[in-house]
Coordinates of C-alpha atoms and ligand atoms in Angstrom, one line a residue:
M1 CA 0.0 0.3 -0.1
R2 CA 1.2 3.5 -1.0
N3 CA 2.0 5.6 2.1
N4 CA -0.3 8.7 2.0
Q5 CA 1.3 10.5 5.2
P6 CA 4.0 13.2 4.6
S7 CA 7.4 11.8 5.4
F8 CA 10.7 12.8 7.4
L9 CA 11.6 14.8 4.6
H10 CA 8.6 16.8 4.0
G11 CA 9.1 17.4 8.0
A12 CA 12.2 18.8 7.1
L13 CA 11.3 20.8 4.2
V14 CA 8.3 22.5 6.7
G15 CA 10.9 22.8 9.1
L16 CA 12.6 24.8 7.0
L17 CA 10.1 26.9 5.4
L18 CA 8.3 27.5 8.9
T19 CA 11.8 28.2 10.9
I20 CA 13.3 31.0 8.7
P21 CA 9.8 33.3 9.0
L22 CA 10.0 32.8 12.7
I23 CA 13.5 33.9 12.9
S24 CA 12.8 37.1 10.6
S25 CA 9.8 37.9 13.2
F26 CA 12.2 37.7 16.3
F27 CA 14.5 39.9 14.8
L28 CA 12.1 42.5 13.7
A29 CA 10.8 42.6 17.0
N30 CA 14.2 43.1 18.4
Q31 CA 15.0 45.8 16.2
V32 CA 11.9 47.5 16.7
V33 CA 11.5 47.1 20.5
G34 CA 14.4 45.0 21.8
L35 CA 12.5 41.9 22.5
P36 CA 14.6 38.7 22.7
Y37 CA 16.4 37.6 19.5
V38 CA 16.3 34.2 20.1
P39 CA 18.6 32.6 17.6
F40 CA 21.3 34.6 19.0
D41 CA 20.4 34.0 22.8
L42 CA 21.0 30.4 21.6
F43 CA 24.5 31.0 20.2
E44 CA 25.8 33.0 22.8
W45 CA 24.4 30.8 25.6
L46 CA 25.9 27.7 23.9
S47 CA 29.5 29.5 23.6
R48 CA 29.0 29.9 27.3
V49 CA 28.2 26.7 28.6
L50 CA 29.8 24.4 26.2
P51 CA 33.7 23.4 27.1
G52 CA 36.3 25.9 26.4
S53 CA 38.3 23.7 24.7
L54 CA 35.6 23.1 22.1
V55 CA 34.7 27.0 22.1
S56 CA 38.2 27.9 21.4
F57 CA 38.6 25.1 18.9
G58 CA 35.6 26.4 16.7
I59 CA 36.9 30.2 16.8
D60 CA 40.1 28.9 15.9
T61 CA 38.7 26.9 13.1
M62 CA 36.6 30.0 11.8
V63 CA 39.7 32.3 12.2
K64 CA 41.6 29.6 10.0
I65 CA 39.2 29.3 7.4
L66 CA 38.6 33.3 7.1
T67 CA 42.3 33.6 6.8
L68 CA 42.7 30.7 4.1
F69 CA 40.0 32.8 1.9
S70 CA 42.1 36.0 2.7
I71 CA 39.1 37.5 4.4
S72 CA 39.8 40.1 7.3
V73 CA 39.0 38.4 10.7
R74 CA 38.4 41.7 11.8
E75 CA 35.4 42.5 9.6
A76 CA 34.4 38.9 9.1
S77 CA 34.2 37.3 12.4
K78 CA 31.1 38.7 13.6
P79 CA 29.2 38.3 10.7
A80 CA 30.6 34.7 10.3
E81 CA 29.2 34.0 14.0
I82 CA 25.6 35.5 12.8
L83 CA 25.5 33.2 10.3
M84 CA 26.4 30.1 12.3
A85 CA 23.9 31.2 15.1
L86 CA 21.2 31.4 12.2
G87 CA 22.5 28.5 10.7
Q88 CA 22.2 26.5 13.9
F89 CA 18.8 27.8 15.1
T90 CA 17.7 26.5 11.3
A91 CA 19.2 23.5 11.5
I92 CA 17.3 22.5 15.0
G93 CA 13.8 24.2 13.5
I94 CA 14.7 21.4 10.6
V95 CA 15.5 18.4 12.7
M96 CA 12.4 19.4 15.0
C97 CA 10.1 19.4 12.4
A98 CA 11.4 16.3 10.4
L99 CA 11.2 14.4 14.0
F100 CA 7.6 15.5 14.5
Y101 CA 6.5 14.2 11.2
S102 CA 7.9 10.9 11.7
V103 CA 5.9 10.7 15.0
L104 CA 2.8 11.7 13.3
R105 CA 3.2 9.1 10.7
R106 CA 3.2 6.4 13.2
W107 CA 1.2 7.6 15.9
Q108 CA -2.5 8.2 14.6
T109 CA -3.9 9.4 18.1
A110 CA -1.4 12.2 18.0
R111 CA -2.1 13.3 14.2
K112 CA -5.8 13.2 15.0
N113 CA -5.4 15.7 17.9
D114 CA -4.5 19.5 16.9
L115 CA -3.3 20.3 20.3
V116 CA -0.1 18.3 19.9
G117 CA 1.8 20.8 17.8
M118 CA 0.8 23.5 20.3
I119 CA 2.2 21.6 22.9
L120 CA 5.5 21.1 21.1
G121 CA 5.7 24.6 20.4
G122 CA 4.8 25.5 23.8
I123 CA 7.6 23.2 25.4
A124 CA 10.0 24.2 22.5
G125 CA 8.9 28.2 23.8
I126 CA 9.8 27.8 27.4
V127 CA 12.8 26.0 26.6
F128 CA 14.2 29.1 24.3
L129 CA 12.6 31.4 26.8
L130 CA 14.9 30.0 29.6
I131 CA 18.1 30.3 27.5
S132 CA 16.9 33.7 26.7
F133 CA 16.7 34.6 30.3
Q134 CA 19.9 33.0 31.1
V135 CA 21.6 35.1 28.2
G136 CA 19.5 37.8 29.6
K137 CA 20.5 41.3 28.3
Y138 CA 16.9 42.6 26.8
S139 CA 15.5 45.7 28.1
T140 CA 11.8 44.5 27.8
S141 CA 10.0 43.3 31.0
P142 CA 10.4 39.8 31.4
E143 CA 6.7 39.2 31.1
I144 CA 6.3 40.4 27.8
S145 CA 9.3 38.9 26.5
A146 CA 7.7 35.7 27.8
V147 CA 4.5 36.0 26.0
W148 CA 6.1 37.0 22.7
V149 CA 8.5 34.1 22.6
L150 CA 5.7 31.5 23.7
L151 CA 3.3 33.1 21.2
L152 CA 5.7 32.7 18.1
F153 CA 6.7 29.2 19.1
I154 CA 3.3 28.1 19.7
L155 CA 2.2 29.7 16.0
W156 CA 5.1 27.9 14.8
G157 CA 4.3 24.5 16.7
V158 CA 0.9 24.8 15.4
S159 CA 1.9 25.6 11.7
M160 CA 3.8 22.5 11.5
Q161 CA 0.7 20.2 12.5
W162 CA -1.5 22.2 10.5
S163 CA 0.9 21.6 7.3
Y164 CA 0.9 18.2 8.0
Q165 CA -2.6 17.8 7.8
K166 CA -2.6 19.7 4.7
L167 CA 0.1 17.4 3.3
I168 CA -1.5 14.3 3.9
L169 CA -3.0 12.5 0.9
K170 CA -6.5 11.6 1.8
E171 CA -8.5 8.4 0.8
I172 CA -11.3 9.7 -1.6
P173 CA -14.3 7.3 -1.7
Q174 CA -14.1 5.6 -5.3
A175 CA -16.7 5.7 -7.6
V176 CA -15.0 3.6 -9.9
P177 CA -13.0 1.0 -7.5
S178 CA -10.6 0.0 -10.0
E179 CA -8.8 2.6 -12.0
A180 CA -9.4 5.9 -10.2
A181 CA -6.9 5.2 -7.5
G182 CA -3.9 6.4 -9.5
P183 CA -5.1 9.6 -10.9
S184 CA -6.8 10.7 -8.1
F185 CA -3.7 10.2 -6.0
E186 CA -1.6 11.9 -8.7
M187 CA -3.7 14.8 -8.7
Q188 CA -3.1 15.1 -4.9
Q189 CA 0.5 14.8 -5.1
V190 CA 0.1 18.0 -7.5
D191 CA -2.3 19.6 -4.6
R192 CA 0.7 18.7 -2.1
R193 CA 3.2 20.4 -4.5
K194 CA 0.9 23.5 -4.5
F195 CA 0.5 23.9 -0.9
L196 CA 4.4 23.4 -0.4
V197 CA 5.1 26.2 -3.0
M198 CA 2.5 28.3 -1.2
L199 CA 4.1 27.6 2.0
G200 CA 7.3 28.5 0.7
G201 CA 6.0 31.8 -0.6
A202 CA 4.3 32.9 2.4
S203 CA 7.8 32.2 4.5
A204 CA 9.5 34.2 1.7
V205 CA 7.2 37.1 2.4
I206 CA 7.2 37.2 5.8
T207 CA 11.0 36.8 5.6
V208 CA 11.8 39.8 3.6
I209 CA 9.3 41.7 5.4
G210 CA 10.6 40.9 8.7
A211 CA 14.3 41.2 7.6
G212 CA 13.8 44.5 5.5
L213 CA 11.8 46.5 8.2
G214 CA 14.4 45.4 10.8
S215 CA 17.4 46.2 9.3
L216 CA 15.5 49.5 8.3
I217 CA 14.6 50.5 11.6
N218 CA 17.5 49.1 13.4
Q219 CA 17.0 50.6 17.2
E220 CA 20.2 52.4 18.1
P221 CA 20.9 51.9 21.8
Q222 CA 20.7 54.8 24.0
Q223 CA 23.9 56.5 23.8
T224 CA 23.6 59.7 26.0
A225 CA 26.0 59.9 28.8
A226 CA 23.6 61.3 31.3
G227 CA 23.8 59.9 34.7
G228 CA 20.5 60.0 36.6
G229 CA 18.7 63.3 35.8
A230 CA 18.2 64.4 39.4
E231 CA 21.3 64.1 41.1
S232 CA 23.1 65.5 38.1
G233 CA 22.6 68.8 38.0
A234 CA 21.9 70.9 34.6
I235 CA 25.2 69.9 32.5
D236 CA 25.3 68.9 29.0
L237 CA 27.0 65.3 29.1
Q238 CA 26.0 64.6 25.4
T239 CA 29.6 66.1 24.1
P240 CA 31.9 65.9 27.3
Q241 CA 35.0 66.2 24.9
S242 CA 35.7 67.5 21.6
Q243 CA 35.2 65.0 18.8
T244 CA 38.5 64.6 17.7
V245 CA 41.7 63.9 19.3
T246 CA 44.5 65.8 18.4
L247 CA 47.7 63.8 18.0
P248 CA 50.4 64.6 19.6
A249 CA 53.1 66.7 17.6
R250 CA 56.2 64.8 16.9
P251 CA 58.6 66.9 14.9
G252 CA 61.1 65.6 12.9
A253 CA 59.7 62.0 13.6
V254 CA 60.4 59.3 10.9
E255 CA 57.6 59.3 8.0
P256 CA 55.8 56.3 7.9
V257 CA 56.0 54.2 4.1
P258 CA 52.8 54.8 2.4
G259 CA 50.4 51.6 2.6
T260 CA 51.5 51.4 6.8
R261 CA 48.6 51.1 8.5
P262 CA 47.4 54.3 10.0
E263 CA 49.0 54.9 13.5
Y264 CA 45.8 55.9 15.4
T265 CA 43.0 53.7 14.0
P266 CA 39.6 55.7 12.9
L267 CA 36.9 54.5 15.5
E268 CA 34.8 52.6 13.3
D269 CA 37.8 50.5 11.9
H270 CA 38.9 49.6 15.5
Y271 CA 38.7 45.8 16.0
R272 CA 35.8 44.0 18.4
I273 CA 36.2 41.0 19.9
D274 CA 33.7 39.5 22.6
I275 CA 31.5 37.0 23.5
N276 CA 28.3 38.5 22.0
L277 CA 26.9 38.8 19.0
T278 CA 25.1 42.1 19.5
P279 CA 26.5 43.9 22.3
P280 CA 25.0 44.1 25.9
Q281 CA 22.8 47.8 25.4
I282 CA 23.3 49.6 28.9
D283 CA 21.2 52.8 29.5
G284 CA 23.7 55.0 30.8
A285 CA 21.3 57.0 32.5
T286 CA 20.0 54.4 35.1
W287 CA 23.6 52.4 34.9
R288 CA 25.3 51.9 38.5
L289 CA 28.5 50.4 39.3
P290 CA 28.8 49.2 42.9
V291 CA 32.3 49.0 44.7
Q292 CA 31.8 46.7 47.5
G293 CA 33.2 43.8 49.1
L294 CA 35.9 43.8 51.5
V295 CA 35.9 47.6 51.7
N296 CA 34.8 50.2 54.7
S297 CA 33.0 52.3 52.6
P298 CA 31.1 50.7 49.6
L299 CA 30.5 53.2 46.7
K300 CA 28.1 53.2 43.9
L301 CA 29.1 55.0 40.9
N302 CA 27.1 56.4 37.9
L303 CA 28.4 58.3 35.0
N304 CA 28.3 61.6 36.5
S305 CA 31.1 60.2 38.8
F306 CA 33.2 60.6 35.7
Y307 CA 31.9 63.5 33.9
L308 CA 31.4 65.7 37.1
Q309 CA 35.1 64.7 38.0
H310 CA 34.3 63.2 41.2
F311 CA 37.7 61.1 41.1
G312 CA 39.7 64.4 39.7
E313 CA 40.9 65.2 36.3
P314 CA 40.9 62.7 33.7
M315 CA 43.8 60.9 32.3
H316 CA 44.3 60.5 28.5
Q317 CA 46.6 57.4 27.1
F318 CA 46.9 56.5 23.8
V319 CA 46.9 52.6 23.9
T320 CA 47.0 49.7 21.3
L321 CA 44.8 47.3 22.4
A322 CA 45.2 43.5 21.0
C323 CA 43.4 40.1 21.0
I324 CA 45.3 37.4 22.5
S325 CA 43.5 35.2 19.4
N326 CA 45.4 37.7 17.1
A327 CA 47.7 35.8 14.4
I328 CA 51.3 37.6 14.3
A329 CA 50.0 39.5 11.2
G330 CA 46.2 39.3 12.0
D331 CA 44.1 42.8 12.4
L332 CA 42.8 41.9 15.9
V333 CA 45.0 45.1 16.9
S334 CA 44.2 48.7 17.0
T335 CA 44.8 51.9 18.5
T336 CA 42.8 54.8 20.1
R337 CA 43.0 57.3 23.1
W338 CA 41.5 56.1 26.0
T339 CA 40.0 58.2 28.7
G340 CA 39.3 57.4 32.1
V341 CA 40.5 58.0 35.9
P342 CA 42.9 55.8 37.7
L343 CA 41.2 52.9 39.3
Q344 CA 43.5 53.6 42.3
R345 CA 41.3 57.0 43.1
I346 CA 38.3 55.2 43.1
L347 CA 39.5 52.1 45.7
D348 CA 41.3 54.8 47.8
Q349 CA 37.8 56.2 48.5
T350 CA 36.6 52.9 49.7
S351 CA 39.1 52.4 52.3
P352 CA 39.3 48.4 51.6
L353 CA 40.1 46.1 54.5
V354 CA 43.8 44.5 54.8
S355 CA 42.0 41.6 53.6
A356 CA 41.2 42.5 50.3
K357 CA 43.5 41.2 47.7
Y358 CA 41.8 41.2 44.1
L359 CA 39.4 43.0 42.6
N360 CA 36.8 41.3 40.8
I361 CA 35.2 42.7 37.5
E362 CA 31.7 41.6 36.5
S363 CA 30.3 42.6 33.0
A364 CA 26.9 42.7 31.5
D365 CA 27.0 39.9 29.3
G366 CA 28.5 37.5 32.0
F367 CA 32.1 38.0 31.3
H368 CA 34.5 38.5 34.3
E369 CA 38.3 39.1 35.2
S370 CA 40.1 39.7 38.4
V371 CA 42.9 42.4 39.0
P372 CA 45.4 42.1 42.0
L373 CA 44.8 45.3 44.3
E374 CA 48.8 45.2 44.5
M375 CA 49.1 45.6 40.8
I376 CA 46.3 48.2 40.9
R377 CA 48.2 50.2 43.8
S378 CA 51.6 50.2 41.7
D379 CA 50.2 51.2 38.4
E380 CA 48.4 54.8 38.1
R381 CA 47.7 54.0 34.0
I382 CA 45.2 51.0 35.0
M383 CA 42.2 53.0 34.8
L384 CA 38.2 52.9 34.6
T385 CA 37.7 54.0 30.9
Y386 CA 34.7 55.9 29.5
L387 CA 35.9 57.6 26.5
W388 CA 37.5 56.4 23.5
D389 CA 38.9 58.6 21.0
G390 CA 37.3 61.6 23.0
Q391 CA 33.7 60.3 22.6
P392 CA 31.6 57.9 25.0
L393 CA 32.3 54.4 24.6
L394 CA 30.6 53.0 21.6
P395 CA 27.8 50.1 22.9
K396 CA 30.3 47.7 21.0
H397 CA 33.3 48.9 22.7
G398 CA 31.9 48.5 26.6
Y399 CA 29.7 51.7 27.0
P400 CA 29.3 52.7 29.7
V401 CA 33.0 51.8 31.3
R402 CA 35.6 49.3 30.7
I403 CA 39.0 48.8 32.3
Y404 CA 42.8 49.5 31.2
I405 CA 45.3 47.3 32.2
P406 CA 48.8 48.2 30.3
D407 CA 50.8 45.2 28.7
R408 CA 47.7 42.7 29.0
Y409 CA 45.8 41.4 25.8
G410 CA 42.1 42.3 25.9
M411 CA 41.1 39.1 27.2
K412 CA 42.1 40.5 30.7
Q413 CA 40.1 43.8 30.0
P414 CA 36.2 43.6 30.8
K415 CA 33.9 46.0 28.8
W416 CA 30.4 46.8 30.0
I417 CA 31.3 46.8 33.8
T418 CA 28.3 46.5 35.9
N419 CA 30.1 45.4 39.4
F420 CA 32.9 45.9 41.3
E421 CA 33.9 43.2 44.1
L422 CA 37.0 43.4 46.5
N423 CA 37.9 40.2 47.8
S424 CA 40.4 38.0 49.5
T425 CA 40.4 35.3 46.8
E426 CA 40.6 35.6 42.8
Q427 CA 37.6 35.0 40.8
T428 CA 39.3 33.3 37.4
G429 CA 38.6 35.0 34.5
Y430 CA 36.4 34.1 31.7
W431 CA 39.1 32.9 29.2
V432 CA 41.3 31.6 31.8
E433 CA 38.6 29.2 33.0
R434 CA 38.7 28.3 29.3
G435 CA 42.2 27.5 29.3
W436 CA 43.8 30.8 28.0
D437 CA 46.9 32.2 29.9
S438 CA 46.3 33.7 33.5
I439 CA 48.6 36.6 33.0
A440 CA 48.2 37.3 29.4
Q441 CA 50.8 39.6 29.3
M442 CA 51.2 40.7 25.7
K443 CA 54.0 39.2 23.4
A444 CA 56.6 41.5 21.3
T445 CA 55.7 41.0 17.8
S446 CA 56.4 42.9 14.3
V447 CA 54.8 43.1 11.2
I448 CA 55.7 44.1 7.6
D449 CA 52.7 45.9 6.5
V450 CA 53.8 47.1 3.0
V451 CA 57.2 46.5 0.8
G452 CA 56.8 49.8 -1.0
V453 CA 57.3 48.5 -4.8
D454 CA 55.7 51.5 -6.1
E455 CA 57.6 54.2 -3.6
V456 CA 61.2 53.7 -4.9
I457 CA 63.6 56.4 -3.5
Q458 CA 66.2 58.0 -5.6
R459 CA 69.4 59.0 -3.6
G460 CA 72.6 59.6 -5.6
D461 CA 72.8 56.9 -8.0
Q462 CA 71.1 54.1 -5.7
E463 CA 67.4 53.5 -5.6
Y464 CA 65.9 52.0 -2.5
I465 CA 62.6 50.4 -1.7
P466 CA 61.0 51.2 1.7
V467 CA 59.7 48.7 3.8
G468 CA 57.5 49.8 6.7
G469 CA 55.3 48.1 9.4
I470 CA 54.5 47.8 12.9
A471 CA 56.2 46.4 16.2
R472 CA 54.7 46.1 19.6
A473 CA 55.4 44.7 23.1
G474 CA 52.3 45.8 25.3
A475 CA 53.8 48.6 27.4
R476 CA 57.2 47.8 27.6
G477 CA 57.7 49.7 24.1
I478 CA 60.1 48.9 21.2
S479 CA 63.8 49.7 21.4
K480 CA 64.9 48.0 18.0
V481 CA 63.1 46.7 14.9
E482 CA 65.3 44.6 12.4
V483 CA 64.8 43.7 8.9
Q484 CA 66.4 40.8 6.9
V485 CA 66.2 40.5 3.2
D486 CA 66.5 36.8 1.9
D487 CA 69.7 35.4 3.7
G488 CA 71.4 38.6 4.4
D489 CA 72.2 40.3 7.8
W490 CA 69.7 41.6 10.1
Q491 CA 69.8 45.5 9.6
E492 CA 68.5 48.2 12.1
A493 CA 64.9 50.3 10.9
Q494 CA 64.5 53.4 11.7
L495 CA 61.7 53.9 14.5
R496 CA 59.0 56.7 14.5
T497 CA 58.4 58.1 17.8
P498 CA 55.1 56.8 19.0
L499 CA 51.9 57.9 20.2
S500 CA 53.0 56.8 23.6
G501 CA 54.7 54.4 25.3
L502 CA 51.4 52.2 25.3
T503 CA 50.9 51.9 21.7
W504 CA 52.6 50.1 18.4
V505 CA 55.8 51.5 17.0
L506 CA 55.8 52.5 13.1
W507 CA 59.1 51.4 11.7
R508 CA 60.3 52.7 8.3
F509 CA 63.6 50.7 6.5
E510 CA 65.0 51.6 3.1
W511 CA 66.3 48.7 1.3
P512 CA 68.9 49.4 -1.8
F513 CA 67.0 47.9 -4.8
A514 CA 67.7 44.6 -6.4
A515 CA 65.4 43.0 -9.3
G516 CA 63.9 39.6 -8.7
E517 CA 62.0 37.8 -5.9
H518 CA 63.1 38.6 -2.4
T519 CA 61.8 37.7 0.9
F520 CA 61.5 40.3 3.9
S521 CA 61.5 39.2 7.6
V522 CA 61.2 41.5 11.0
R523 CA 61.9 41.1 14.2
C524 CA 61.9 43.7 16.9
Y525 CA 63.3 44.2 20.6
D526 CA 61.2 45.2 23.8
G527 CA 62.1 48.4 25.6
S528 CA 64.5 46.3 28.0
G529 CA 66.3 44.9 25.1
A530 CA 64.7 41.6 24.9
M531 CA 64.4 40.4 21.5
Q532 CA 61.0 38.8 20.5
I533 CA 60.3 35.4 20.5
T534 CA 61.2 34.4 16.7
E535 CA 59.6 30.6 17.2
S536 CA 56.6 30.3 15.7
H537 CA 53.6 29.6 17.7
P538 CA 49.8 29.9 17.5
P539 CA 48.0 32.4 19.7
H540 CA 46.6 29.6 22.1
P541 CA 46.9 29.8 25.3
S542 CA 49.5 32.7 25.5
G543 CA 49.6 34.8 22.0
A544 CA 51.1 34.0 19.0
T545 CA 54.9 34.4 18.4
G546 CA 56.8 34.0 15.3
L547 CA 58.6 36.0 12.5
H548 CA 56.6 37.7 9.9
E549 CA 57.8 37.2 6.2
V550 CA 57.1 38.7 3.2
T551 CA 57.7 37.5 -0.4
A552 CA 57.8 40.3 -2.9
N553 CA 58.7 40.2 -6.7
I554 CA 60.5 43.5 -7.7
Ligands
MTE1 N1 32.4 42.0 28.9 C1 33.5 41.8 28.0 N2 34.8 42.4 28.0 C2 35.7 42.1 26.8 C3 35.1 40.8 26.5 C4 34.0 40.0 26.6 O1 33.7 39.2 25.6 N3 33.1 40.6 27.1 N4 36.3 40.3 25.2 C5 37.6 40.7 25.7 C6 38.3 40.6 24.8 S1 38.8 38.7 24.3 C7 39.1 41.6 23.9 S2 40.4 41.0 22.8 C8 38.6 42.9 24.2 C9 38.4 43.6 23.1 O2 38.0 44.9 23.1 P1 37.2 45.5 21.8 O3 36.3 44.8 21.1 O4 36.6 47.0 22.1 O5 38.4 46.0 20.8 O6 37.6 43.0 25.0 C10 37.4 42.5 26.0 N5 36.5 42.5 26.9
MO2 MO1 40.2 38.8 22.9

């Protein structure tokens, strides 16, 4: 007997056609009113609860694939993660619907009871809602979020079952018993196809509307710097600083070779790395930062604490920040001007108890780190930062405040800080728990940005090709950069005066022209004269090392 029930594969197809508009509806409501974006929440939640080695492996693989295709990791890593998140959620939808159809095929009672799809949708809704609450960075009230998420999932479940009914080939009472079974069955096959096409059409329409409207509206997070109207006094906190930062004048400084990356990264180009698909959205007006734990007088900071200078004059520092996952010549490194107040000034006001040894830091996204108080006491440059490039931190870069710790990779430096707790014990950092270096001191590295084959310099009757790039060693500075061409001697490059002792150094080397194919290598020495590690090692677990080489045909 031919089976008139829809198959596992029909289920998979319907799952696809129903899950995509589900995603787009979540997206639209998220953009318009900030309701939970369930597919993203699932991805973020998994990346937090799965074992660190697995997550690191996933990130590594992604970076490798992007690098293999010469795609900028800085630009593509978030989009790639977003694709993975959407793909993952769609796959779950497909599998669930396919399994559901298999069950319905075998289980007639369920098939006849319309409530089954609703119940399935409801259960999925509850599970995903709990996940969303776990990730929990939404501004809408939990009740409204709950109603919305449950409603959509129930609708999704009901649609699955309804589609199932539509796809059944009905036993039509036969007028002419013998022959009619064939053609009628085929006509119904045509109806089945028509239904699927119609479902596909509806799915496409909802998807396009949701995605289109959603991206048009794109709810921009609140970016005012105000700190609690009542207490604040009438001060315009919107533009606390001039919008443009003046770089230090360095008359006579070595000129960068054209093609070297900008010494000061335009803010919109600053790399971004964090455990979120969408940054936590913190309302600056209601944001409070408790400083508590083993202290005599706990504090509660708000943005006015900084704008009204409760802790004195702000400090400006040009800083090169880098991600520990960055490959030697990778683009997860950028430079801007950080403004904040030394953390020690804040801690002083709390009169810490002698038993307090660590500052444990918590962030809105569940990220956390710990800094020894000893380190904060001995280093004035450790600061609570609220401006980048003279402007309030962008939401993706940690608005309203983040910490700065010299000489450490980004993984030690939380953004979106929501709690400071002084404690006698250290709370192991987020990435440290996941197998990365607990100190995470920045490695000395140097990179060739450009071999200036089109920038030939004529001096006397000798032609030179300028070669340029960066060298950095955290807060230790760079004392020397050397370049080697082919198997020649290492020769000293010229160093451009850096923006500060905390930034990269641009270097320049003029190489006496010789036609043919040549390999250029670079190495650097930090401020204490220690040479960078030349042995190649991948980023995990303490930051990449090795020589950067570029081959050019001249
Ligand atoms: N709250 C929070 N802070 C965080 C992270 C994070 O995931 N969450 N990532 C860290 C890492 S790994 C890096 S490299 C830097 C990157 O800062 P940026 O994105 O502003 O360049 O932020 C750090 N601070
Ligand atoms: Mo990082």
